[in-house]
Every structure is written in C-alpha cells, then in structure tokens.
Amino acid sequence: MTTTLITGANKGLGHEAARRLIAAGHDVWMTARDPERGARAAEELGARFVQLDVTDDESVQTAADTVAGDTGLDVLVNNAGITGARSEVPDTTPDELRDTYETNVFGVVRVIRAFTPLLARSNAPIVVNVSSGMGSLAVTTDPDRLESKLVGLSYPSSKSALNMLTSQYAKTYPEWRINVVDPGYTATDLNGRSGHQTVQEGTDAIVEAATLGPDGPTGTFFNREGAVAW
Ligand code: NAP
C-alpha cells in the first residue's frame, strides 16, 4: 500500500487531499501544527496523525522519527502554506518576507530533508510541492490573468522560490517524481473563502501529482488543466 504524508492537513486543500487519497487506497498520515485539530480531522477521515509544524526543526524531526517507527513513506505532499503579511510593496519589511519564507520555503526544505531517508527507501518516491500561479513569473506578468493584478512581495516570491526548489530537487533525485502544482483559486480560509473553485477542484492537481506512476513527469509545474508556465 502507498503511504502518504500531507502537511497542513487539518483543513482546506490538505484535508481534502487526504480524503481523496484515502479513498484512492493510500495509507495517509495527516499532519498539523495543532495536535487537537489535527488528531480530530485524522480520526474523522480514518487517517494516521502526527503533529508537525513545518517551522520547527524538532517537531519535523520527531514526526519523521514517528513515521519511520510505524510505516515507510512513498508520497510527501508539502501543502502547508500561509499568505503572510499583505503589506503594500513599499511597506514590506525583510522580517515580513522572512516570516512567510519560514513556512512556504524553509519549511519545505526542512520537511524534505527530514523525510528524505524514508522516501529513499520507497520503490517509487513522490514529492508534491503545493505552489500557486502567484509564483509564476509568466502568469503574474500576463495582463489577461487575475494573478497579474495582485501585487505583493511576500507570498508571490515565496512561491517562486518554491518552484525553483522543486526544479532543483527534481534534478537531484532523478529517480523520484518531484513536481510542483498550482491548485487554482479555491475557497479556503487562506483567502477568506473567496476562491471560485471547490476544494475538490482545488485538489485535482495535488491528487494527480501524488498518484503518478514511476514513468510520470518530474520537475514540472502543472494545474488541473495542464502545464503552467514558470
Ligand atoms: P488553508 O485552508 O489556510 O490551510 C493551510 C494549512 O497550512 C492549514 O492546515 C494550516 O494550519 C497549515 N499551516 C500553516 N502554517 C503551518 C505550519 N507552520 N506548520 C504546519 N502547518 C501549517 O489554505 P489552503 O488554501 O488549503 O492552502 C494550502 C496550500 O495551497 C498552501 O500552500 C497555499 O499557498 C496553496 N494555494 C492555495 C490556493 C487557494 O486559492 N486556496 C491557491 C494557490 C495555492 P493551521 O490551521 O494551524 O493554520
């Protein structure tokens, strides 16, 4: 059976991805920084639970040790993310960027590093990084796209960094399937439920990337409709 771990799975896209991957037959570790909310969500869906705060070295390593003591790991979904401060560009401080990067960028590196030994023992390791169209230079400079009207420093640049991390990890582990996905604008707490997609639609690309066969693509960026330009 395929074993999958999802960060930030207590709600939103991570929660729906857990539900769908369990339905697809995966043995899923739902993780969350809040142990009560996370454990409750996992119990409701019939998943395993381990506390994991992507900004905390000890929490991430303890989670990796817990998983290693119980199961292997085939699929890692780096879903946890924050918008961070939404200051106007001239007012944005380095500390605001650092806060956002701590979760959206450094958190992903921390989690991948901790789970690499486990993934390396899988026959078909998969990493799914959940990015955004806001991280695409092509999308955010296309005047026909909504993303080009949303101007900020923290979130967009953190997701651009995540895109590059994904590309570099994919080159480092060519036998693994390591891709980055854009869920699309989806109604979750991240955007005050203003997104036009349902969480089912928003998890299509995540589920696709998490269920790729060993001959599937790696080092690519896609959404539910297909390739996204970097
Ligand atoms: P959400 O409903 O706000 O969920 C975000 C999840 O990340 C929550 O479980 C949250 O936990 C968790 N999280 C935040 N900081 C964390 C940390 N330090 N450690 C562990 N977990 C942490 O948002 P969402 O829309 O589902 O977002 C999921 C991913 O999709 C994010 O990476 C986001 O950037 C991306 N995305 C979303 C959209 C969209 O339109 N919704 C579009 C493009 C990309 P708490 O409940 O404890 O805060």
Short mmCIF file of C-alpha atoms in Angstrom, two decimals, residues 1 22 26 32 49 62 66 72 85 88 105 111 135 140 148 169 186 212 215 226:
data_model
loop_
_atom_site.label_atom_id
_atom_site.label_comp_id
_atom_site.label_asym_id
_atom_site.label_seq_id
_atom_site.Cartn_x
_atom_site.Cartn_y
_atom_site.Cartn_z
CA MET A 1 0.00 0.00 0.00
CA ILE A 22 -7.56 7.69 1.41
CA HIS A 26 -3.43 5.36 0.29
CA ALA A 32 -0.98 19.59 11.52
CA PHE A 49 -1.92 11.58 12.74
CA THR A 62 10.06 13.99 15.77
CA THR A 66 7.39 8.64 14.45
CA GLY A 72 7.51 3.68 5.33
CA ALA A 85 1.66 39.85 5.65
CA GLU A 88 1.85 47.24 0.16
CA VAL A 105 10.11 27.98 1.61
CA VAL A 111 10.42 18.68 5.79
CA GLY A 135 4.64 32.08 -8.01
CA THR A 140 1.83 37.22 -12.92
CA SER A 148 -1.17 39.97 -12.67
CA TYR A 169 15.27 18.75 -6.08
CA THR A 186 -10.06 27.84 -4.29
CA LEU A 212 1.82 9.49 -10.70
CA ASP A 215 7.14 6.87 -15.62
CA GLY A 226 -2.22 21.10 -17.63
#
